[in-house]
Tab-separated table of C-alpha atoms and ligand atoms in Angstrom:
chain	number	residue	atom	x	y	z
A	1	MET	CA	-25.181	6.411	-16.482
A	2	THR	CA	-23.012	7.107	-19.820
A	3	GLN	CA	-23.494	9.654	-22.015
A	4	SER	CA	-20.206	10.893	-23.340
A	5	LEU	CA	-17.857	12.392	-20.927
A	6	LEU	CA	-15.565	13.825	-23.323
A	7	ASP	CA	-14.852	17.379	-22.319
A	8	GLU	CA	-11.943	20.380	-23.005
A	9	THR	CA	-9.641	18.143	-20.932
A	10	HIS	CA	-9.439	15.825	-24.550
A	11	ASP	CA	-9.197	18.479	-26.810
A	12	PRO	CA	-6.054	17.378	-28.782
A	13	SER	CA	-5.177	21.105	-29.881
A	14	ALA	CA	-4.610	22.086	-26.206
A	15	THR	CA	-0.834	22.771	-25.545
A	16	SER	CA	0.973	23.002	-21.983
A	17	TRP	CA	3.572	25.654	-20.971
A	18	VAL	CA	5.474	22.330	-19.509
A	19	GLU	CA	7.137	22.146	-23.354
A	20	SER	CA	7.848	18.251	-22.709
A	21	ALA	CA	4.093	17.598	-22.347
A	22	ASN	CA	3.644	18.936	-26.029
A	23	ALA	CA	6.188	16.183	-27.558
A	24	PRO	CA	4.385	14.083	-29.765
A	25	ASP	CA	5.809	10.795	-28.212
A	26	THR	CA	5.417	11.499	-24.627
A	27	GLU	CA	3.337	9.257	-22.292
A	28	PHE	CA	2.007	12.146	-20.285
A	29	PRO	CA	0.642	15.132	-22.606
A	30	LEU	CA	-1.998	17.249	-21.157
A	31	ALA	CA	-4.845	15.210	-21.661
A	32	ASN	CA	-3.707	12.292	-19.684
A	33	LEU	CA	-2.874	13.880	-16.087
A	34	PRO	CA	-2.427	10.835	-14.073
A	35	PHE	CA	-2.151	10.817	-10.207
A	36	GLY	CA	0.599	9.148	-8.432
A	37	ILE	CA	2.296	9.380	-4.700
A	38	PHE	CA	6.089	10.213	-5.251
A	39	ARG	CA	8.615	11.798	-2.331
A	40	HIS	CA	11.366	14.365	-2.928
A	41	ASP	CA	14.882	13.588	-2.435
A	42	PHE	CA	15.145	15.921	0.124
A	43	GLU	CA	12.199	14.879	2.615
A	44	GLU	CA	10.633	11.629	3.394
A	45	ARG	CA	6.985	12.864	3.508
A	46	PRO	CA	5.098	11.613	0.455
A	47	ARG	CA	2.874	13.740	-1.819
A	48	VAL	CA	0.075	13.830	-4.497
A	49	GLY	CA	1.641	14.258	-7.536
A	50	ILE	CA	0.551	14.708	-11.355
A	51	ALA	CA	2.559	13.802	-14.435
A	52	ILE	CA	2.969	16.317	-16.839
A	53	GLY	CA	5.422	15.499	-19.803
A	54	ASP	CA	8.537	14.887	-17.776
A	55	ARG	CA	7.770	16.932	-14.753
A	56	VAL	CA	5.238	16.143	-11.556
A	57	LEU	CA	3.083	18.765	-10.600
A	58	ASP	CA	3.485	18.732	-6.755
A	59	CYS	CA	-0.165	19.040	-5.366
A	60	LEU	CA	0.804	19.787	-1.828
A	61	ALA	CA	3.252	22.730	-3.013
A	62	THR	CA	0.334	23.930	-5.405
A	63	VAL	CA	-2.033	24.186	-2.467
A	64	HIS	CA	0.375	26.118	-0.535
A	65	GLU	CA	0.776	28.455	-3.756
A	66	GLY	CA	-2.828	29.192	-3.598
A	67	LEU	CA	-3.588	27.762	-6.911
A	68	PHE	CA	-6.256	24.980	-5.845
A	69	SER	CA	-8.494	27.679	-4.673
A	70	ALA	CA	-11.299	26.566	-7.023
A	71	VAL	CA	-11.859	23.139	-5.164
A	72	ASP	CA	-13.467	22.389	-2.085
A	73	PRO	CA	-11.631	21.961	1.112
A	74	ALA	CA	-12.206	18.172	1.288
A	75	VAL	CA	-10.588	17.927	-1.976
A	76	LYS	CA	-7.859	20.170	-0.995
A	77	ALA	CA	-7.140	18.186	2.173
A	78	ALA	CA	-7.049	15.008	-0.318
A	79	LEU	CA	-4.240	16.910	-2.481
A	80	THR	CA	-2.224	17.244	0.334
A	81	SER	CA	-2.556	13.944	1.853
A	82	TRP	CA	-0.003	11.178	1.989
A	83	SER	CA	-1.833	8.545	-0.455
A	84	LEU	CA	-4.516	8.692	-2.981
A	85	ASN	CA	-7.041	6.885	-0.567
A	86	ALA	CA	-8.742	10.210	0.237
A	87	LEU	CA	-9.104	11.390	-3.219
A	88	MET	CA	-10.266	8.119	-4.394
A	89	ALA	CA	-12.795	7.926	-1.838
A	90	LEU	CA	-14.453	11.380	-3.090
A	91	GLY	CA	-15.195	9.464	-5.878
A	92	ARG	CA	-15.076	10.169	-9.981
A	93	GLU	CA	-17.131	13.559	-9.647
A	94	ASP	CA	-14.662	15.245	-7.825
A	95	ALA	CA	-11.751	13.827	-9.443
A	96	ARG	CA	-13.130	15.026	-12.685
A	97	LYS	CA	-13.050	18.469	-11.058
A	98	VAL	CA	-9.539	18.261	-10.053
A	99	ARG	CA	-8.558	17.137	-13.606
A	100	ARG	CA	-10.509	20.057	-15.180
A	101	VAL	CA	-8.780	22.457	-12.535
A	102	VAL	CA	-5.046	20.925	-13.278
A	103	HIS	CA	-5.758	21.160	-16.919
A	104	ARG	CA	-6.412	24.869	-16.955
A	105	LEU	CA	-3.436	25.323	-14.612
A	106	LEU	CA	-0.929	23.730	-17.055
A	107	ARG	CA	-2.299	24.935	-20.072
A	108	ALA	CA	-0.164	27.478	-22.174
A	109	ASP	CA	-3.318	29.941	-23.208
A	110	THR	CA	-5.401	30.334	-19.848
A	111	ALA	CA	-4.959	32.948	-17.183
A	112	GLU	CA	-4.266	30.042	-14.327
A	113	GLY	CA	-1.874	28.815	-16.502
A	114	LYS	CA	0.041	31.986	-16.637
A	115	GLY	CA	-0.232	32.020	-12.797
A	116	ALA	CA	1.106	28.174	-12.279
A	117	ARG	CA	4.078	29.231	-14.648
A	118	ALA	CA	5.227	32.378	-12.546
A	119	VAL	CA	5.917	29.890	-9.692
A	120	ALA	CA	6.765	26.911	-11.895
A	121	ALA	CA	9.801	26.366	-9.893
A	122	ASP	CA	7.989	25.667	-6.899
A	123	VAL	CA	5.325	23.266	-7.766
A	124	LEU	CA	6.883	21.201	-10.366
A	125	ALA	CA	9.277	18.599	-9.615
A	126	SER	CA	11.836	17.137	-11.734
A	127	THR	CA	11.631	13.263	-12.423
A	128	ASP	CA	14.856	12.742	-11.716
A	129	SER	CA	14.953	13.871	-8.020
A	130	ILE	CA	11.646	12.032	-6.865
A	131	GLY	CA	10.925	8.409	-6.047
A	132	MET	CA	7.468	7.116	-6.657
A	133	ARG	CA	5.398	5.325	-4.457
A	134	VAL	CA	2.667	2.763	-4.294
A	135	PRO	CA	-0.086	5.404	-4.837
A	136	ALA	CA	-2.790	3.682	-2.283
A	137	GLU	CA	-2.852	2.377	0.979
A	138	ILE	CA	-4.125	-1.038	-0.507
A	139	GLY	CA	-6.136	-2.621	1.647
A	140	ASP	CA	-7.066	-5.512	-0.309
A	141	TYR	CA	-5.998	-6.982	-3.423
A	142	THR	CA	-8.097	-9.174	-5.687
A	143	ASP	CA	-6.647	-10.933	-9.009
A	144	PHE	CA	-8.913	-12.315	-11.519
A	145	TYR	CA	-8.458	-14.598	-14.710
A	146	ALA	CA	-10.511	-12.851	-16.968
A	147	SER	CA	-8.366	-13.765	-20.506
A	148	VAL	CA	-9.871	-16.750	-22.147
A	149	HIS	CA	-6.973	-16.997	-23.980
A	150	HIS	CA	-4.980	-17.259	-21.001
A	151	ALA	CA	-7.107	-19.484	-19.690
A	152	THR	CA	-7.386	-22.106	-22.499
A	153	ASN	CA	-3.597	-21.874	-23.223
A	154	VAL	CA	-2.864	-22.765	-19.280
A	155	GLY	CA	-5.803	-25.105	-19.078
A	156	SER	CA	-4.827	-26.903	-22.041
A	157	MET	CA	-1.410	-27.709	-20.442
A	158	PHE	CA	-2.793	-29.250	-17.654
A	159	ARG	CA	-6.135	-30.607	-19.179
A	160	PRO	CA	-5.621	-30.941	-23.059
A	161	ASP	CA	-9.178	-32.303	-24.025
A	162	ASP	CA	-11.018	-30.147	-21.487
A	163	PRO	CA	-8.939	-26.662	-20.897
A	164	LEU	CA	-11.582	-24.515	-19.539
A	165	LEU	CA	-13.172	-25.587	-16.350
A	166	PRO	CA	-17.096	-25.418	-16.389
A	167	ASN	CA	-17.595	-21.944	-14.277
A	168	TYR	CA	-15.261	-20.048	-16.666
A	169	LYS	CA	-17.779	-18.449	-19.132
A	170	TRP	CA	-20.440	-18.100	-16.319
A	171	MET	CA	-18.515	-15.868	-13.802
A	172	PRO	CA	-15.051	-13.878	-13.662
A	173	ILE	CA	-13.180	-16.234	-11.870
A	174	GLY	CA	-10.625	-14.578	-9.196
A	175	TYR	CA	-8.839	-15.309	-5.865
A	176	HIS	CA	-8.105	-12.842	-3.035
A	177	GLY	CA	-4.323	-11.635	-3.484
A	178	ARG	CA	-1.914	-10.209	-0.949
A	179	ALA	CA	-1.779	-6.445	-0.495
A	180	SER	CA	0.999	-6.229	1.707
A	181	SER	CA	3.812	-7.295	-0.639
A	182	ILE	CA	2.778	-4.784	-3.530
A	183	VAL	CA	5.661	-2.561	-4.709
A	184	ALA	CA	6.152	0.058	-7.091
A	185	SER	CA	7.865	-0.126	-10.340
A	186	GLY	CA	11.601	-0.021	-10.129
A	187	ALA	CA	11.655	-2.365	-6.632
A	188	SER	CA	13.781	-5.419	-7.240
A	189	VAL	CA	12.156	-8.786	-6.352
A	190	ARG	CA	13.810	-11.658	-4.565
A	191	ARG	CA	13.450	-15.025	-5.923
A	192	PRO	CA	11.487	-17.030	-3.426
A	193	ARG	CA	12.060	-20.269	-1.915
A	194	GLY	CA	9.388	-22.715	-1.242
A	195	GLN	CA	7.973	-26.349	-1.430
A	196	THR	CA	8.718	-27.812	-4.994
A	197	VAL	CA	8.193	-31.515	-6.196
A	198	ALA	CA	10.290	-33.439	-8.892
A	199	ARG	CA	6.811	-35.709	-9.349
A	200	PRO	CA	3.335	-34.661	-9.025
A	201	GLU	CA	2.998	-36.934	-5.941
A	202	GLY	CA	5.978	-35.806	-4.132
A	203	PRO	CA	8.283	-35.875	-1.933
A	204	SER	CA	8.501	-32.237	-1.714
A	205	ALA	CA	11.311	-29.979	-0.659
A	206	VAL	CA	12.428	-26.276	0.172
A	207	THR	CA	14.032	-24.895	-2.843
A	208	PRO	CA	14.601	-21.632	-4.586
A	209	SER	CA	11.772	-21.342	-7.363
A	210	ALA	CA	13.133	-22.614	-10.622
A	211	ARG	CA	10.163	-21.600	-12.669
A	212	MET	CA	10.045	-17.908	-11.973
A	213	ASP	CA	7.285	-15.967	-14.535
A	214	TYR	CA	5.894	-12.939	-14.702
A	215	GLU	CA	2.558	-12.108	-15.488
A	216	LEU	CA	1.020	-8.834	-17.605
A	217	GLU	CA	-2.033	-7.549	-16.207
A	218	VAL	CA	-4.295	-4.392	-15.708
A	219	GLY	CA	-5.173	-3.154	-12.328
A	220	ALA	CA	-8.169	-1.059	-11.384
A	221	TYR	CA	-8.057	1.255	-8.149
A	222	VAL	CA	-11.570	1.251	-6.594
A	223	ALA	CA	-13.129	4.971	-6.049
A	224	CYS	CA	-15.590	5.209	-3.439
A	225	GLY	CA	-16.643	1.770	-2.477
A	226	ASN	CA	-19.642	0.050	-1.208
A	227	ARG	CA	-21.646	-0.691	2.027
A	228	GLN	CA	-21.088	-4.507	3.526
A	229	GLY	CA	-24.311	-6.208	2.443
A	230	ASP	CA	-24.849	-4.107	-0.475
A	231	THR	CA	-24.156	-4.591	-4.103
A	232	ILE	CA	-23.026	-2.657	-7.172
A	233	ALA	CA	-24.959	-2.783	-10.071
A	234	LEU	CA	-23.013	-3.003	-13.661
A	235	ALA	CA	-24.647	-0.182	-15.077
A	236	GLN	CA	-22.848	2.035	-11.890
A	237	ALA	CA	-19.559	0.405	-12.061
A	238	ASP	CA	-17.680	2.900	-13.602
A	239	ASP	CA	-18.447	5.319	-10.648
A	240	TYR	CA	-16.641	2.722	-8.475
A	241	LEU	CA	-13.433	2.795	-10.380
A	242	PHE	CA	-10.788	5.633	-9.930
A	243	GLY	CA	-8.352	4.762	-12.424
A	244	LEU	CA	-5.746	1.997	-13.896
A	245	CYS	CA	-2.549	0.988	-13.707
A	246	LEU	CA	0.036	-2.140	-15.191
A	247	VAL	CA	0.601	-4.856	-12.766
A	248	ASN	CA	3.224	-7.755	-12.839
A	249	ASP	CA	1.781	-10.573	-11.053
A	250	TRP	CA	5.205	-12.527	-10.438
A	251	SER	CA	4.510	-16.070	-10.241
A	252	ALA	CA	6.606	-19.180	-8.745
A	253	ARG	CA	5.157	-21.793	-11.079
A	254	ASP	CA	6.941	-24.823	-9.467
A	255	VAL	CA	5.663	-23.427	-6.007
A	256	GLN	CA	2.061	-22.905	-7.620
A	257	GLN	CA	1.755	-26.360	-9.187
A	258	TRP	CA	2.326	-28.049	-6.050
A	259	GLU	CA	0.294	-25.840	-3.808
A	260	TYR	CA	-2.638	-24.820	-5.796
A	261	GLN	CA	-5.308	-27.493	-5.426
A	262	PRO	CA	-7.759	-27.301	-3.777
A	263	LEU	CA	-7.840	-23.786	-2.679
A	264	GLY	CA	-5.617	-21.613	-5.347
A	265	PRO	CA	-2.516	-19.858	-5.553
A	266	PHE	CA	-1.005	-18.780	-1.925
A	267	LEU	CA	2.696	-18.535	-1.540
A	268	ALA	CA	3.550	-18.679	-5.421
A	269	LYS	CA	2.195	-15.403	-5.793
A	270	ASN	CA	2.156	-13.786	-2.478
A	271	PHE	CA	5.719	-12.451	-2.285
A	272	ALA	CA	5.911	-9.712	-4.435
A	273	THR	CA	3.589	-7.756	-7.157
A	274	SER	CA	4.596	-4.857	-8.791
A	275	VAL	CA	2.514	-1.847	-9.914
A	276	SER	CA	3.408	1.078	-12.079
A	277	PRO	CA	3.296	4.189	-10.274
A	278	TRP	CA	0.747	6.553	-12.093
A	279	VAL	CA	-2.838	6.149	-11.942
A	280	VAL	CA	-4.491	6.704	-15.245
A	281	THR	CA	-7.904	8.018	-14.680
A	282	LEU	CA	-11.327	6.744	-16.121
A	283	ASP	CA	-11.730	10.187	-17.483
A	284	ALA	CA	-8.590	10.263	-19.015
A	285	LEU	CA	-9.169	6.839	-20.717
A	286	GLU	CA	-12.585	8.029	-21.645
A	287	PRO	CA	-11.837	8.316	-25.717
A	288	PHE	CA	-10.143	4.795	-25.542
A	289	ARG	CA	-13.403	2.782	-24.385
A	290	VAL	CA	-14.559	-0.223	-26.354
A	291	PRO	CA	-16.962	-2.618	-26.549
A	292	ALA	CA	-16.654	-5.581	-24.301
A	293	THR	CA	-15.700	-8.851	-26.183
A	294	VAL	CA	-18.440	-10.431	-28.165
A	295	ARG	CA	-19.521	-13.625	-26.775
A	296	PRO	CA	-19.571	-16.527	-28.874
A	297	SER	CA	-23.315	-17.558	-29.531
A	298	GLU	CA	-22.357	-21.087	-28.204
A	299	ASP	CA	-21.108	-19.608	-25.276
A	300	PRO	CA	-23.695	-19.368	-22.039
A	301	ALA	CA	-25.879	-16.188	-22.133
A	302	LEU	CA	-24.902	-14.013	-19.269
A	303	LEU	CA	-26.454	-13.856	-16.149
A	304	PRO	CA	-28.708	-10.830	-15.173
A	305	TYR	CA	-26.179	-9.047	-12.737
A	306	LEU	CA	-23.402	-9.492	-15.382
A	307	GLU	CA	-25.242	-7.646	-18.332
A	308	ASP	CA	-25.741	-4.487	-19.203
A	309	ALA	CA	-26.361	-2.645	-22.387
A	310	THR	CA	-23.667	0.287	-21.695
A	311	ASP	CA	-21.198	-2.334	-20.671
A	312	ARG	CA	-21.648	-4.409	-23.819
A	313	THR	CA	-20.924	-1.000	-25.979
A	314	ARG	CA	-18.017	0.357	-23.874
A	315	GLY	CA	-17.158	-1.843	-20.866
A	316	GLY	CA	-13.818	-2.251	-22.563
A	317	PHE	CA	-10.428	-0.379	-22.855
A	318	GLY	CA	-8.418	-0.031	-25.863
A	319	ILE	CA	-4.965	-0.259	-24.355
A	320	THR	CA	-1.688	-1.575	-26.104
A	321	LEU	CA	0.434	-3.492	-23.725
A	322	GLU	CA	4.067	-4.866	-23.954
A	323	VAL	CA	6.357	-6.674	-22.102
A	324	TRP	CA	10.050	-6.572	-22.633
A	325	LEU	CA	13.118	-8.453	-21.465
A	326	ARG	CA	16.542	-6.902	-20.304
A	327	THR	CA	18.933	-9.620	-19.272
A	328	ALA	CA	22.124	-9.031	-17.042
A	329	ALA	CA	24.230	-10.149	-20.477
A	330	MET	CA	22.322	-7.275	-22.024
A	331	ARG	CA	23.343	-4.749	-19.278
A	332	ILE	CA	26.860	-5.808	-19.652
A	333	ALA	CA	27.063	-5.623	-23.352
A	334	GLY	CA	24.998	-1.954	-23.353
A	335	ALA	CA	22.295	-3.619	-25.101
A	336	GLY	CA	18.663	-2.196	-24.733
A	337	ALA	CA	15.751	-4.433	-23.636
A	338	GLU	CA	14.089	-7.005	-26.174
A	339	ARG	CA	10.339	-7.077	-26.576
A	340	LEU	CA	8.361	-10.376	-25.564
A	341	SER	CA	5.112	-9.871	-26.657
A	342	ARG	CA	2.462	-7.070	-27.382
A	343	GLY	CA	-1.099	-7.381	-26.861
A	344	ASP	CA	-4.394	-5.585	-26.088
A	345	PHE	CA	-6.645	-5.146	-23.155
A	346	SER	CA	-9.732	-4.985	-25.248
A	347	SER	CA	-9.023	-8.855	-25.736
A	348	MET	CA	-10.567	-9.844	-22.274
A	349	TYR	CA	-13.479	-11.989	-21.924
A	350	TRP	CA	-14.440	-10.234	-18.981
A	351	THR	CA	-14.895	-6.345	-18.478
A	352	LEU	CA	-13.532	-4.562	-15.433
A	353	GLY	CA	-16.896	-3.672	-14.569
A	354	GLN	CA	-18.159	-7.272	-14.404
A	355	MET	CA	-15.275	-8.239	-12.214
A	356	LEU	CA	-16.111	-5.388	-9.990
A	357	THR	CA	-19.741	-6.317	-9.953
A	358	HIS	CA	-19.308	-9.787	-9.412
A	359	HIS	CA	-16.851	-9.273	-6.685
A	360	ALA	CA	-19.533	-7.060	-4.593
A	361	SER	CA	-22.440	-9.708	-5.569
A	362	SER	CA	-21.872	-11.579	-1.996
A	363	GLY	CA	-22.304	-8.254	-0.431
A	364	CYS	CA	-18.499	-8.079	-0.087
A	365	ASN	CA	-17.471	-4.349	0.618
A	366	LEU	CA	-14.665	-2.746	-1.224
A	367	ARG	CA	-13.055	-0.125	-0.064
A	368	PRO	CA	-11.343	3.200	-1.677
A	369	GLY	CA	-7.794	2.201	-2.971
A	370	ASP	CA	-8.478	-1.781	-3.345
A	371	LEU	CA	-6.678	-2.893	-6.121
A	372	ILE	CA	-8.523	-5.394	-8.712
A	373	ALA	CA	-6.222	-6.818	-11.397
A	374	SER	CA	-7.546	-8.429	-14.585
A	375	GLY	CA	-5.428	-11.620	-14.502
A	376	THR	CA	-2.661	-12.262	-17.454
A	377	VAL	CA	-3.598	-10.270	-20.340
A	378	SER	CA	-3.085	-12.748	-23.512
A	379	GLY	CA	-4.797	-12.363	-26.909
A	380	PRO	CA	-5.337	-15.127	-29.508
A	381	GLU	CA	-1.844	-14.520	-31.060
A	382	ARG	CA	1.489	-16.276	-29.900
A	383	GLY	CA	3.294	-12.835	-29.872
A	384	SER	CA	0.478	-11.628	-27.590
A	385	ARG	CA	0.603	-14.076	-24.522
A	386	GLY	CA	1.479	-12.471	-21.354
A	387	CYS	CA	3.599	-14.639	-19.501
A	388	LEU	CA	6.384	-16.739	-19.961
A	389	LEU	CA	4.574	-19.986	-18.914
A	390	GLU	CA	2.563	-19.573	-22.353
A	391	LEU	CA	5.269	-18.007	-24.490
A	392	ALA	CA	7.528	-20.754	-23.942
A	393	TRP	CA	4.832	-23.548	-23.628
A	394	ARG	CA	5.755	-24.671	-20.374
A	395	GLY	CA	9.361	-25.080	-21.067
A	396	GLN	CA	8.675	-26.952	-24.437
A	397	GLU	CA	9.457	-23.869	-26.880
A	398	PRO	CA	12.384	-21.974	-25.325
A	399	ILE	CA	12.617	-18.256	-26.558
A	400	THR	CA	15.760	-17.080	-28.001
A	401	LEU	CA	17.160	-13.796	-27.355
A	402	SER	CA	19.241	-11.366	-29.667
A	403	THR	CA	22.345	-12.350	-27.428
A	404	GLY	CA	21.640	-16.110	-28.014
A	405	GLU	CA	20.516	-16.396	-24.708
A	406	THR	CA	17.569	-18.813	-24.127
A	407	ARG	CA	14.614	-18.500	-21.775
A	408	VAL	CA	12.105	-20.667	-20.470
A	409	PHE	CA	11.485	-18.826	-17.129
A	410	LEU	CA	13.401	-15.879	-15.495
A	411	GLN	CA	16.893	-15.867	-14.709
A	412	ASP	CA	18.434	-13.966	-11.943
A	413	GLY	CA	19.201	-10.411	-13.125
A	414	ASP	CA	16.356	-10.609	-15.699
A	415	GLU	CA	14.476	-7.174	-15.632
A	416	ILE	CA	11.249	-7.374	-16.785
A	417	THR	CA	9.269	-3.890	-17.982
A	418	MET	CA	5.700	-3.759	-18.829
A	419	ARG	CA	4.052	-0.391	-20.795
A	420	GLY	CA	0.637	0.154	-21.821
A	421	TRP	CA	-0.674	3.283	-24.158
A	422	CYS	CA	-3.721	4.272	-25.746
A	423	GLU	CA	-3.950	5.618	-29.272
A	424	ARG	CA	-7.059	6.904	-31.437
A	425	ASP	CA	-7.599	9.197	-34.335
A	426	GLY	CA	-8.433	12.522	-32.982
A	427	PHE	CA	-6.976	12.151	-29.643
A	428	ARG	CA	-3.727	12.545	-27.852
A	429	ARG	CA	-1.749	9.322	-27.414
A	430	ILE	CA	-1.404	8.790	-23.595
A	431	GLY	CA	0.835	6.004	-21.668
A	432	PHE	CA	1.114	4.333	-18.541
A	433	GLY	CA	4.577	4.937	-18.052
A	434	GLU	CA	6.664	1.592	-16.726
A	435	CYS	CA	5.773	-1.155	-14.359
A	436	ALA	CA	9.392	-2.530	-14.047
A	437	GLY	CA	11.140	-4.812	-11.649
A	438	GLU	CA	14.460	-6.771	-11.608
A	439	LEU	CA	14.298	-10.432	-10.672
A	440	ARG	CA	17.121	-10.984	-7.738
A	441	PRO	CA	18.897	-14.311	-6.758
A	442	ALA	CA	17.079	-16.268	-3.768
A	443	LEU	CA	18.329	-16.055	-0.327
A	444	ALA	CA	20.667	-18.610	0.721
A	445	ASP	CA	18.845	-18.878	4.307
A	446	VAL	CA	16.305	-21.893	4.387
A	447	PRO	CA	12.842	-20.539	5.735
A	448	GLY	CA	12.708	-21.193	9.372
A	449	ALA	CA	16.144	-21.132	10.086
A	450	SER	CA	16.723	-17.500	10.358
A	451	SER	CA	19.859	-16.516	12.582
A	452	ASN	CA	17.853	-13.761	14.554
B	1	CA	CA1	-2.370	-13.380	-11.721
């Protein structure tokens, strides 16, 4: 596949007529142009949007203004759709064409830009008068476990002498998650009730989870998929990925501990998963590709289907990731959020390409809009651990906050915000926006005892 895909859309000197997109600290400069689905306050219909500075380009309105005359009818139809699935299904090449057209439309020094600027009031939405949605109809959601630091930390809590299971370095480990309960950033999440035990052998009782946690992850949306029975070669994996987002895989650790053997997580993770609403395309991320993690020489050699020279040299993404906590007490005091961790997505043991290729290696068909998440992103240092289970080491090392509060797991009213961005000399910094959600108290109802 892959010669460099850098083009004029990555030019750091290009400026936009949308002034806020030229601010050095914006997450959405002209070089980013992430896709999302939004809804105006005045109507129900969701629309495709593209973030630019503190504004959103309304693709439906832009098509109506005749500003997308350069794109094919199928692309135009996708841009006026209610979700991103149609655009994702068209594949990377069409997404790249749209990116180039939009780049010209939003540039300050092009004829197309002058035309768009003349109808700015019609084609630009203000972010405070819209709501963001989950950007795709996600048919299937799969969650991996690709950070060896996370797997080793968690494994060592339960199996101190043998933290990594024998299969870990042979293949990306994952499980099929729940798509129906994926919510967009900003939605609050209710503490689930579930079976928990005081002793490993039981008895169990239904209680609100007392060990609520977040997991910092990166998600990838599938572009065009593969037919059932077909596989995806690792060398082609990039062509099957549309773009990335941030994911919070909310987890009820006490429920998980009782239920996870022998078939893996179930109710401990199926009640809610939060995603950041903007999908940062692989083209926007092109300058930030990095080599895959170098496997130590004592690790098993990769099986041929998980080995590819291009994946080795640029299979990773250099994305700085942070988790911030704002407690109810901080809100009452008017204090801002406090950072819990900072890590980097380049520390993962498996690449997204390897996860995708392994997923389809059985002949499993992946479809446009499917979501693949990386698993908790934890680095080697304590400050880069991507969940509270690791940061507070299973409750043994409580975290003290600036308010004097302590945390081993989340309390009701805690708001978790994840952020991610890419930086490299010679290029504009681009960001992912927020993946935020507040944990609300459990319902008083006992499951199954509903009054209606
Ligand atoms: Ca997870």
